[in-house]
Amino acid sequence: MENGAIEINGLKVQSKVGVTEAERACPQDVSFDIKMVPEQSMFGLGDCIENTIDYFNVSESVKKLCMAGEWKLIETLAEEVLDNLFASYPLREVHVSVRKYVLNDTDDVSVSLSRTI
């Protein structure tokens, strides 16, 4: 069986995310790593963007979602991104990792979710 994946790594977005109202008052930096396995094989695409998942469109839809909402948990944000990707694109499998830069003594905190249908 032929297989393949499309990955977007380190997608930087602004989002209102945090447990406290003060933390959600202003958008803050978060970043995403997204791995998508399309329903259709990635072999024999005929060099046509219409035959695959357009990663530019994916990145723009994730940015739009993140800027439009507000979340207390990055877990919930990751799940909504995952749900949105499945609803918008013909995907078989999606992995989403979200990083938040909130603790002064760490590089970041992160959450990863995966779903296969």
mmCIF file of N, CA and C in Angstrom:
data_model
loop_
_atom_site.group_PDB
_atom_site.id
_atom_site.type_symbol
_atom_site.label_atom_id
_atom_site.label_comp_id
_atom_site.label_asym_id
_atom_site.label_seq_id
_atom_site.Cartn_x
_atom_site.Cartn_y
_atom_site.Cartn_z
ATOM 1 N N MET A 1 0.845 -1.191 0.000
ATOM 2 C CA MET A 1 0.000 0.000 0.000
ATOM 3 C C MET A 1 0.883 1.244 0.000
ATOM 4 N N GLU A 2 0.555 2.205 -0.842
ATOM 5 C CA GLU A 2 1.269 3.470 -0.883
ATOM 6 C C GLU A 2 0.727 4.378 0.210
ATOM 7 N N ASN A 3 1.628 5.158 0.811
ATOM 8 C CA ASN A 3 1.223 6.022 1.898
ATOM 9 C C ASN A 3 2.018 7.310 1.824
ATOM 10 N N GLY A 4 1.553 8.340 2.466
ATOM 11 C CA GLY A 4 2.253 9.609 2.518
ATOM 12 C C GLY A 4 1.561 10.542 3.483
ATOM 13 N N ALA A 5 2.238 11.635 3.824
ATOM 14 C CA ALA A 5 1.686 12.614 4.757
ATOM 15 C C ALA A 5 2.143 14.000 4.359
ATOM 16 N N ILE A 6 1.336 14.978 4.715
ATOM 17 C CA ILE A 6 1.672 16.393 4.552
ATOM 18 C C ILE A 6 1.863 16.951 5.946
ATOM 19 N N GLU A 7 2.958 17.659 6.164
ATOM 20 C CA GLU A 7 3.254 18.213 7.479
ATOM 21 C C GLU A 7 3.461 19.718 7.404
ATOM 22 N N ILE A 8 2.892 20.408 8.348
ATOM 23 C CA ILE A 8 3.120 21.834 8.563
ATOM 24 C C ILE A 8 3.731 21.933 9.953
ATOM 25 N N ASN A 9 4.926 22.472 10.049
ATOM 26 C CA ASN A 9 5.627 22.522 11.338
ATOM 27 C C ASN A 9 5.916 23.959 11.751
ATOM 28 N N GLY A 10 5.596 24.247 13.013
ATOM 29 C CA GLY A 10 5.901 25.563 13.571
ATOM 30 C C GLY A 10 5.014 26.681 13.055
ATOM 31 N N LEU A 11 3.770 26.378 12.689
ATOM 32 C CA LEU A 11 2.842 27.406 12.226
ATOM 33 C C LEU A 11 2.531 28.355 13.381
ATOM 34 N N LYS A 12 2.919 29.605 13.240
ATOM 35 C CA LYS A 12 2.745 30.599 14.298
ATOM 36 C C LYS A 12 1.431 31.344 14.106
ATOM 37 N N VAL A 13 0.643 31.389 15.168
ATOM 38 C CA VAL A 13 -0.639 32.089 15.136
ATOM 39 C C VAL A 13 -0.832 32.852 16.438
ATOM 40 N N GLN A 14 -1.789 33.746 16.433
ATOM 41 C CA GLN A 14 -2.205 34.467 17.623
ATOM 42 C C GLN A 14 -3.563 33.923 18.040
ATOM 43 N N SER A 15 -3.738 33.708 19.343
ATOM 44 C CA SER A 15 -5.001 33.178 19.832
ATOM 45 C C SER A 15 -5.231 33.607 21.264
ATOM 46 N N LYS A 16 -6.493 33.770 21.606
ATOM 47 C CA LYS A 16 -6.860 34.049 22.993
ATOM 48 C C LYS A 16 -7.067 32.710 23.678
ATOM 49 N N VAL A 17 -6.056 32.299 24.441
ATOM 50 C CA VAL A 17 -6.126 31.007 25.103
ATOM 51 C C VAL A 17 -5.491 31.123 26.478
ATOM 52 N N GLY A 18 -6.197 30.617 27.490
ATOM 53 C CA GLY A 18 -5.693 30.648 28.852
ATOM 54 C C GLY A 18 -6.819 30.419 29.840
ATOM 55 N N VAL A 19 -6.476 29.902 30.979
ATOM 56 C CA VAL A 19 -7.484 29.565 31.990
ATOM 57 C C VAL A 19 -8.118 30.822 32.581
ATOM 58 N N THR A 20 -7.324 31.847 32.832
ATOM 59 C CA THR A 20 -7.858 33.061 33.459
ATOM 60 C C THR A 20 -8.311 34.071 32.410
ATOM 61 N N GLU A 21 -9.246 34.943 32.825
ATOM 62 C CA GLU A 21 -9.703 36.003 31.921
ATOM 63 C C GLU A 21 -8.551 36.918 31.539
ATOM 64 N N ALA A 22 -7.669 37.195 32.487
ATOM 65 C CA ALA A 22 -6.516 38.064 32.211
ATOM 66 C C ALA A 22 -5.627 37.461 31.126
ATOM 67 N N GLU A 23 -5.447 36.141 31.164
ATOM 68 C CA GLU A 23 -4.607 35.476 30.177
ATOM 69 C C GLU A 23 -5.259 35.490 28.788
ATOM 70 N N ARG A 24 -6.593 35.498 28.750
ATOM 71 C CA ARG A 24 -7.318 35.521 27.485
ATOM 72 C C ARG A 24 -7.617 36.933 27.001
ATOM 73 N N ALA A 25 -7.250 37.937 27.777
ATOM 74 C CA ALA A 25 -7.587 39.322 27.427
ATOM 75 C C ALA A 25 -6.948 39.758 26.110
ATOM 76 N N CYS A 26 -5.754 39.317 25.839
ATOM 77 C CA CYS A 26 -5.042 39.682 24.610
ATOM 78 C C CYS A 26 -4.573 38.418 23.901
ATOM 79 N N PRO A 27 -4.592 38.439 22.595
ATOM 80 C CA PRO A 27 -4.060 37.282 21.863
ATOM 81 C C PRO A 27 -2.592 37.045 22.206
ATOM 82 N N GLN A 28 -2.208 35.793 22.241
ATOM 83 C CA GLN A 28 -0.827 35.433 22.511
ATOM 84 C C GLN A 28 -0.336 34.449 21.461
ATOM 85 N N ASP A 29 0.982 34.305 21.379
ATOM 86 C CA ASP A 29 1.577 33.401 20.408
ATOM 87 C C ASP A 29 1.357 31.948 20.805
ATOM 88 N N VAL A 30 0.921 31.166 19.833
ATOM 89 C CA VAL A 30 0.913 29.716 19.936
ATOM 90 C C VAL A 30 1.449 29.208 18.598
ATOM 91 N N SER A 31 1.892 27.973 18.573
ATOM 92 C CA SER A 31 2.339 27.397 17.305
ATOM 93 C C SER A 31 1.829 25.969 17.182
ATOM 94 N N PHE A 32 1.715 25.546 15.934
ATOM 95 C CA PHE A 32 1.157 24.239 15.613
ATOM 96 C C PHE A 32 2.122 23.423 14.769
ATOM 97 N N ASP A 33 2.137 22.134 15.030
ATOM 98 C CA ASP A 33 2.678 21.142 14.120
ATOM 99 C C ASP A 33 1.477 20.294 13.702
ATOM 100 N N ILE A 34 1.287 20.156 12.402
ATOM 101 C CA ILE A 34 0.133 19.437 11.883
ATOM 102 C C ILE A 34 0.620 18.405 10.878
ATOM 103 N N LYS A 35 0.191 17.169 11.071
ATOM 104 C CA LYS A 35 0.507 16.094 10.127
ATOM 105 C C LYS A 35 -0.818 15.527 9.622
ATOM 106 N N MET A 36 -0.965 15.509 8.300
ATOM 107 C CA MET A 36 -2.215 15.065 7.686
ATOM 108 C C MET A 36 -1.944 13.940 6.699
ATOM 109 N N VAL A 37 -2.739 12.889 6.788
ATOM 110 C CA VAL A 37 -2.685 11.798 5.816
ATOM 111 C C VAL A 37 -3.962 11.894 4.985
ATOM 112 N N PRO A 38 -3.829 12.254 3.702
ATOM 113 C CA PRO A 38 -5.011 12.380 2.854
ATOM 114 C C PRO A 38 -5.684 11.037 2.603
ATOM 115 N N GLU A 39 -6.982 11.090 2.278
ATOM 116 C CA GLU A 39 -7.702 9.877 1.886
ATOM 117 C C GLU A 39 -7.120 9.304 0.603
ATOM 118 N N GLN A 40 -6.780 10.186 -0.332
ATOM 119 C CA GLN A 40 -6.250 9.776 -1.628
ATOM 120 C C GLN A 40 -4.736 9.588 -1.531
ATOM 121 N N SER A 41 -4.216 8.647 -2.277
ATOM 122 C CA SER A 41 -2.773 8.437 -2.344
ATOM 123 C C SER A 41 -2.072 9.711 -2.783
ATOM 124 N N MET A 42 -0.869 9.902 -2.278
ATOM 125 C CA MET A 42 -0.071 11.057 -2.682
ATOM 126 C C MET A 42 0.818 10.735 -3.877
ATOM 127 N N PHE A 43 0.671 9.553 -4.418
ATOM 128 C CA PHE A 43 1.392 9.155 -5.625
ATOM 129 C C PHE A 43 0.502 9.407 -6.845
ATOM 130 N N GLY A 44 1.109 9.764 -7.961
ATOM 131 C CA GLY A 44 0.356 9.951 -9.197
ATOM 132 C C GLY A 44 -0.565 11.148 -9.181
ATOM 133 N N LEU A 45 -0.150 12.240 -8.587
ATOM 134 C CA LEU A 45 -0.997 13.429 -8.484
ATOM 135 C C LEU A 45 -0.981 14.285 -9.747
ATOM 136 N N GLY A 46 -0.142 13.927 -10.692
ATOM 137 C CA GLY A 46 -0.104 14.677 -11.943
ATOM 138 C C GLY A 46 0.394 16.100 -11.781
ATOM 139 N N ASP A 47 1.115 16.356 -10.709
ATOM 140 C CA ASP A 47 1.676 17.681 -10.428
ATOM 141 C C ASP A 47 0.602 18.771 -10.370
ATOM 142 N N CYS A 48 -0.615 18.405 -9.905
ATOM 143 C CA CYS A 48 -1.741 19.340 -9.808
ATOM 144 C C CYS A 48 -2.149 19.532 -8.358
ATOM 145 N N ILE A 49 -2.192 20.774 -7.922
ATOM 146 C CA ILE A 49 -2.577 21.090 -6.540
ATOM 147 C C ILE A 49 -3.992 20.603 -6.232
ATOM 148 N N GLU A 50 -4.846 20.549 -7.244
ATOM 149 C CA GLU A 50 -6.227 20.104 -7.036
ATOM 150 C C GLU A 50 -6.312 18.640 -6.614
ATOM 151 N N ASN A 51 -5.236 17.884 -6.821
ATOM 152 C CA ASN A 51 -5.243 16.459 -6.495
ATOM 153 C C ASN A 51 -4.688 16.151 -5.109
ATOM 154 N N THR A 52 -4.401 17.175 -4.331
ATOM 155 C CA THR A 52 -3.834 16.959 -3.010
ATOM 156 C C THR A 52 -4.431 17.961 -2.021
ATOM 157 N N ILE A 53 -3.937 17.958 -0.809
ATOM 158 C CA ILE A 53 -4.358 18.913 0.219
ATOM 159 C C ILE A 53 -3.458 20.141 0.099
ATOM 160 N N ASP A 54 -4.056 21.306 -0.094
ATOM 161 C CA ASP A 54 -3.304 22.554 -0.245
ATOM 162 C C ASP A 54 -2.880 23.047 1.145
ATOM 163 N N TYR A 55 -1.609 22.875 1.470
ATOM 164 C CA TYR A 55 -1.145 23.226 2.816
ATOM 165 C C TYR A 55 -1.247 24.719 3.099
ATOM 166 N N PHE A 56 -1.202 25.576 2.071
ATOM 167 C CA PHE A 56 -1.413 27.005 2.295
ATOM 168 C C PHE A 56 -2.831 27.248 2.805
ATOM 169 N N ASN A 57 -3.830 26.629 2.140
ATOM 170 C CA ASN A 57 -5.224 26.773 2.585
ATOM 171 C C ASN A 57 -5.408 26.228 3.997
ATOM 172 N N VAL A 58 -4.767 25.115 4.304
ATOM 173 C CA VAL A 58 -4.849 24.547 5.655
ATOM 174 C C VAL A 58 -4.302 25.551 6.669
ATOM 175 N N SER A 59 -3.136 26.109 6.396
ATOM 176 C CA SER A 59 -2.536 27.044 7.355
ATOM 177 C C SER A 59 -3.413 28.280 7.546
ATOM 178 N N GLU A 60 -3.998 28.780 6.465
ATOM 179 C CA GLU A 60 -4.876 29.942 6.582
ATOM 180 C C GLU A 60 -6.141 29.615 7.373
ATOM 181 N N SER A 61 -6.691 28.430 7.195
ATOM 182 C CA SER A 61 -7.903 28.060 7.938
ATOM 183 C C SER A 61 -7.602 27.887 9.429
ATOM 184 N N VAL A 62 -6.431 27.368 9.760
ATOM 185 C CA VAL A 62 -6.049 27.240 11.173
ATOM 186 C C VAL A 62 -5.872 28.625 11.791
ATOM 187 N N LYS A 63 -5.217 29.528 11.081
ATOM 188 C CA LYS A 63 -5.044 30.901 11.590
ATOM 189 C C LYS A 63 -6.394 31.570 11.820
ATOM 190 N N LYS A 64 -7.291 31.435 10.855
ATOM 191 C CA LYS A 64 -8.617 32.052 10.961
ATOM 192 C C LYS A 64 -9.375 31.513 12.168
ATOM 193 N N LEU A 65 -9.363 30.201 12.343
ATOM 194 C CA LEU A 65 -10.036 29.589 13.490
ATOM 195 C C LEU A 65 -9.455 30.111 14.798
ATOM 196 N N CYS A 66 -8.145 30.160 14.893
ATOM 197 C CA CYS A 66 -7.482 30.573 16.133
ATOM 198 C C CYS A 66 -7.754 32.033 16.484
ATOM 199 N N MET A 67 -7.862 32.874 15.480
ATOM 200 C CA MET A 67 -8.097 34.296 15.733
ATOM 201 C C MET A 67 -9.564 34.590 16.030
ATOM 202 N N ALA A 68 -10.455 33.687 15.638
ATOM 203 C CA ALA A 68 -11.886 33.936 15.791
ATOM 204 C C ALA A 68 -12.446 33.517 17.143
ATOM 205 N N GLY A 69 -11.746 32.649 17.857
ATOM 206 C CA GLY A 69 -12.316 32.100 19.081
ATOM 207 C C GLY A 69 -11.523 32.434 20.322
ATOM 208 N N GLU A 70 -11.941 31.807 21.403
ATOM 209 C CA GLU A 70 -11.305 31.975 22.713
ATOM 210 C C GLU A 70 -11.425 30.651 23.450
ATOM 211 N N TRP A 71 -10.333 30.195 24.035
ATOM 212 C CA TRP A 71 -10.299 28.898 24.708
ATOM 213 C C TRP A 71 -9.594 29.012 26.046
ATOM 214 N N LYS A 72 -10.026 28.194 26.998
ATOM 215 C CA LYS A 72 -9.327 28.100 28.276
ATOM 216 C C LYS A 72 -8.171 27.120 28.181
ATOM 217 N N LEU A 73 -8.357 26.043 27.432
ATOM 218 C CA LEU A 73 -7.363 24.972 27.365
ATOM 219 C C LEU A 73 -6.797 24.818 25.959
ATOM 220 N N ILE A 74 -5.489 24.594 25.873
ATOM 221 C CA ILE A 74 -4.910 24.311 24.561
ATOM 222 C C ILE A 74 -5.368 22.945 24.059
ATOM 223 N N GLU A 75 -5.780 22.071 24.962
ATOM 224 C CA GLU A 75 -6.346 20.784 24.558
ATOM 225 C C GLU A 75 -7.601 20.997 23.715
ATOM 226 N N THR A 76 -8.459 21.926 24.156
ATOM 227 C CA THR A 76 -9.693 22.221 23.434
ATOM 228 C C THR A 76 -9.382 22.873 22.098
ATOM 229 N N LEU A 77 -8.417 23.780 22.075
ATOM 230 C CA LEU A 77 -8.004 24.411 20.826
ATOM 231 C C LEU A 77 -7.491 23.360 19.837
ATOM 232 N N ALA A 78 -6.661 22.453 20.297
ATOM 233 C CA ALA A 78 -6.140 21.387 19.429
ATOM 234 C C ALA A 78 -7.276 20.530 18.876
ATOM 235 N N GLU A 79 -8.242 20.191 19.718
ATOM 236 C CA GLU A 79 -9.364 19.368 19.273
ATOM 237 C C GLU A 79 -10.212 20.087 18.232
ATOM 238 N N GLU A 80 -10.441 21.382 18.424
ATOM 239 C CA GLU A 80 -11.224 22.132 17.445
ATOM 240 C C GLU A 80 -10.500 22.242 16.110
ATOM 241 N N VAL A 81 -9.193 22.427 16.140
ATOM 242 C CA VAL A 81 -8.418 22.452 14.899
ATOM 243 C C VAL A 81 -8.528 21.096 14.210
ATOM 244 N N LEU A 82 -8.361 20.030 14.959
ATOM 245 C CA LEU A 82 -8.460 18.679 14.407
ATOM 246 C C LEU A 82 -9.835 18.452 13.778
ATOM 247 N N ASP A 83 -10.898 18.798 14.494
ATOM 248 C CA ASP A 83 -12.259 18.637 13.978
ATOM 249 C C ASP A 83 -12.469 19.454 12.705
ATOM 250 N N ASN A 84 -11.965 20.682 12.692
ATOM 251 C CA ASN A 84 -12.101 21.559 11.539
ATOM 252 C C ASN A 84 -11.394 20.995 10.313
ATOM 253 N N LEU A 85 -10.209 20.419 10.516
ATOM 254 C CA LEU A 85 -9.467 19.846 9.395
ATOM 255 C C LEU A 85 -10.215 18.664 8.785
ATOM 256 N N PHE A 86 -10.753 17.794 9.635
ATOM 257 C CA PHE A 86 -11.524 16.657 9.120
ATOM 258 C C PHE A 86 -12.791 17.117 8.396
ATOM 259 N N ALA A 87 -13.415 18.180 8.891
ATOM 260 C CA ALA A 87 -14.639 18.678 8.264
ATOM 261 C C ALA A 87 -14.367 19.380 6.930
ATOM 262 N N SER A 88 -13.165 19.912 6.763
ATOM 263 C CA SER A 88 -12.855 20.746 5.603
ATOM 264 C C SER A 88 -12.075 20.056 4.494
ATOM 265 N N TYR A 89 -11.405 18.965 4.817
ATOM 266 C CA TYR A 89 -10.513 18.328 3.856
ATOM 267 C C TYR A 89 -10.705 16.805 3.875
ATOM 268 N N PRO A 90 -10.455 16.150 2.737
ATOM 269 C CA PRO A 90 -10.578 14.690 2.689
ATOM 270 C C PRO A 90 -9.342 14.021 3.310
ATOM 271 N N LEU A 91 -9.402 13.831 4.620
ATOM 272 C CA LEU A 91 -8.271 13.298 5.377
ATOM 273 C C LEU A 91 -8.632 11.980 6.029
ATOM 274 N N ARG A 92 -7.640 11.127 6.148
ATOM 275 C CA ARG A 92 -7.788 9.830 6.800
ATOM 276 C C ARG A 92 -7.249 9.873 8.222
ATOM 277 N N GLU A 93 -6.235 10.716 8.426
ATOM 278 C CA GLU A 93 -5.562 10.775 9.729
ATOM 279 C C GLU A 93 -5.006 12.184 9.931
ATOM 280 N N VAL A 94 -5.108 12.683 11.175
ATOM 281 C CA VAL A 94 -4.565 13.996 11.511
ATOM 282 C C VAL A 94 -3.916 13.935 12.888
ATOM 283 N N HIS A 95 -2.742 14.550 12.984
ATOM 284 C CA HIS A 95 -2.036 14.745 14.255
ATOM 285 C C HIS A 95 -1.840 16.248 14.419
ATOM 286 N N VAL A 96 -2.229 16.777 15.582
ATOM 287 C CA VAL A 96 -2.084 18.204 15.859
ATOM 288 C C VAL A 96 -1.350 18.373 17.183
ATOM 289 N N SER A 97 -0.286 19.165 17.159
ATOM 290 C CA SER A 97 0.410 19.566 18.383
ATOM 291 C C SER A 97 0.320 21.075 18.490
ATOM 292 N N VAL A 98 0.002 21.557 19.691
ATOM 293 C CA VAL A 98 -0.085 22.995 19.957
ATOM 294 C C VAL A 98 0.937 23.341 21.029
ATOM 295 N N ARG A 99 1.709 24.390 20.775
ATOM 296 C CA ARG A 99 2.667 24.894 21.758
ATOM 297 C C ARG A 99 2.243 26.271 22.218
ATOM 298 N N LYS A 100 2.381 26.475 23.521
ATOM 299 C CA LYS A 100 2.060 27.769 24.122
ATOM 300 C C LYS A 100 3.285 28.203 24.916
ATOM 301 N N TYR A 101 3.598 29.472 24.828
ATOM 302 C CA TYR A 101 4.815 30.013 25.442
ATOM 303 C C TYR A 101 4.416 30.828 26.671
ATOM 304 N N VAL A 102 4.149 30.098 27.768
ATOM 305 C CA VAL A 102 3.505 30.736 28.913
ATOM 306 C C VAL A 102 4.329 30.678 30.193
ATOM 307 N N LEU A 103 5.177 29.680 30.353
ATOM 308 C CA LEU A 103 5.962 29.547 31.580
ATOM 309 C C LEU A 103 7.362 30.095 31.355
ATOM 310 N N ASN A 104 7.760 31.020 32.213
ATOM 311 C CA ASN A 104 9.051 31.691 32.043
ATOM 312 C C ASN A 104 10.240 30.746 32.084
ATOM 313 N N ASP A 105 10.154 29.666 32.825
ATOM 314 C CA ASP A 105 11.300 28.777 32.983
ATOM 315 C C ASP A 105 11.251 27.558 32.054
ATOM 316 N N THR A 106 10.438 27.646 30.981
ATOM 317 C CA THR A 106 10.373 26.561 29.990
ATOM 318 C C THR A 106 10.411 27.155 28.578
ATOM 319 N N ASP A 107 10.758 26.337 27.617
ATOM 320 C CA ASP A 107 10.658 26.772 26.225
ATOM 321 C C ASP A 107 9.192 26.915 25.823
ATOM 322 N N ASP A 108 8.382 25.928 26.202
ATOM 323 C CA ASP A 108 6.956 25.948 25.882
ATOM 324 C C ASP A 108 6.260 24.829 26.633
ATOM 325 N N VAL A 109 4.939 24.859 26.580
ATOM 326 C CA VAL A 109 4.125 23.721 27.006
ATOM 327 C C VAL A 109 3.368 23.274 25.762
ATOM 328 N N SER A 110 3.077 21.982 25.664
ATOM 329 C CA SER A 110 2.420 21.512 24.449
ATOM 330 C C SER A 110 1.435 20.398 24.733
ATOM 331 N N VAL A 111 0.527 20.250 23.783
ATOM 332 C CA VAL A 111 -0.470 19.192 23.797
ATOM 333 C C VAL A 111 -0.496 18.596 22.389
ATOM 334 N N SER A 112 -0.611 17.284 22.290
ATOM 335 C CA SER A 112 -0.712 16.604 21.003
ATOM 336 C C SER A 112 -1.937 15.710 20.992
ATOM 337 N N LEU A 113 -2.702 15.800 19.910
ATOM 338 C CA LEU A 113 -3.871 14.958 19.707
ATOM 339 C C LEU A 113 -3.798 14.315 18.333
ATOM 340 N N SER A 114 -4.317 13.110 18.214
ATOM 341 C CA SER A 114 -4.353 12.392 16.947
ATOM 342 C C SER A 114 -5.706 11.726 16.761
ATOM 343 N N ARG A 115 -6.117 11.624 15.496
ATOM 344 C CA ARG A 115 -7.353 10.903 15.197
ATOM 345 C C ARG A 115 -7.213 10.274 13.824
ATOM 346 N N THR A 116 -7.677 9.048 13.718
ATOM 347 C CA THR A 116 -7.718 8.337 12.450
ATOM 348 C C THR A 116 -9.167 7.925 12.200
ATOM 349 N N ILE A 117 -9.653 8.139 10.979
ATOM 350 C CA ILE A 117 -11.029 7.711 10.677
ATOM 351 C C ILE A 117 -11.019 6.717 9.541
#
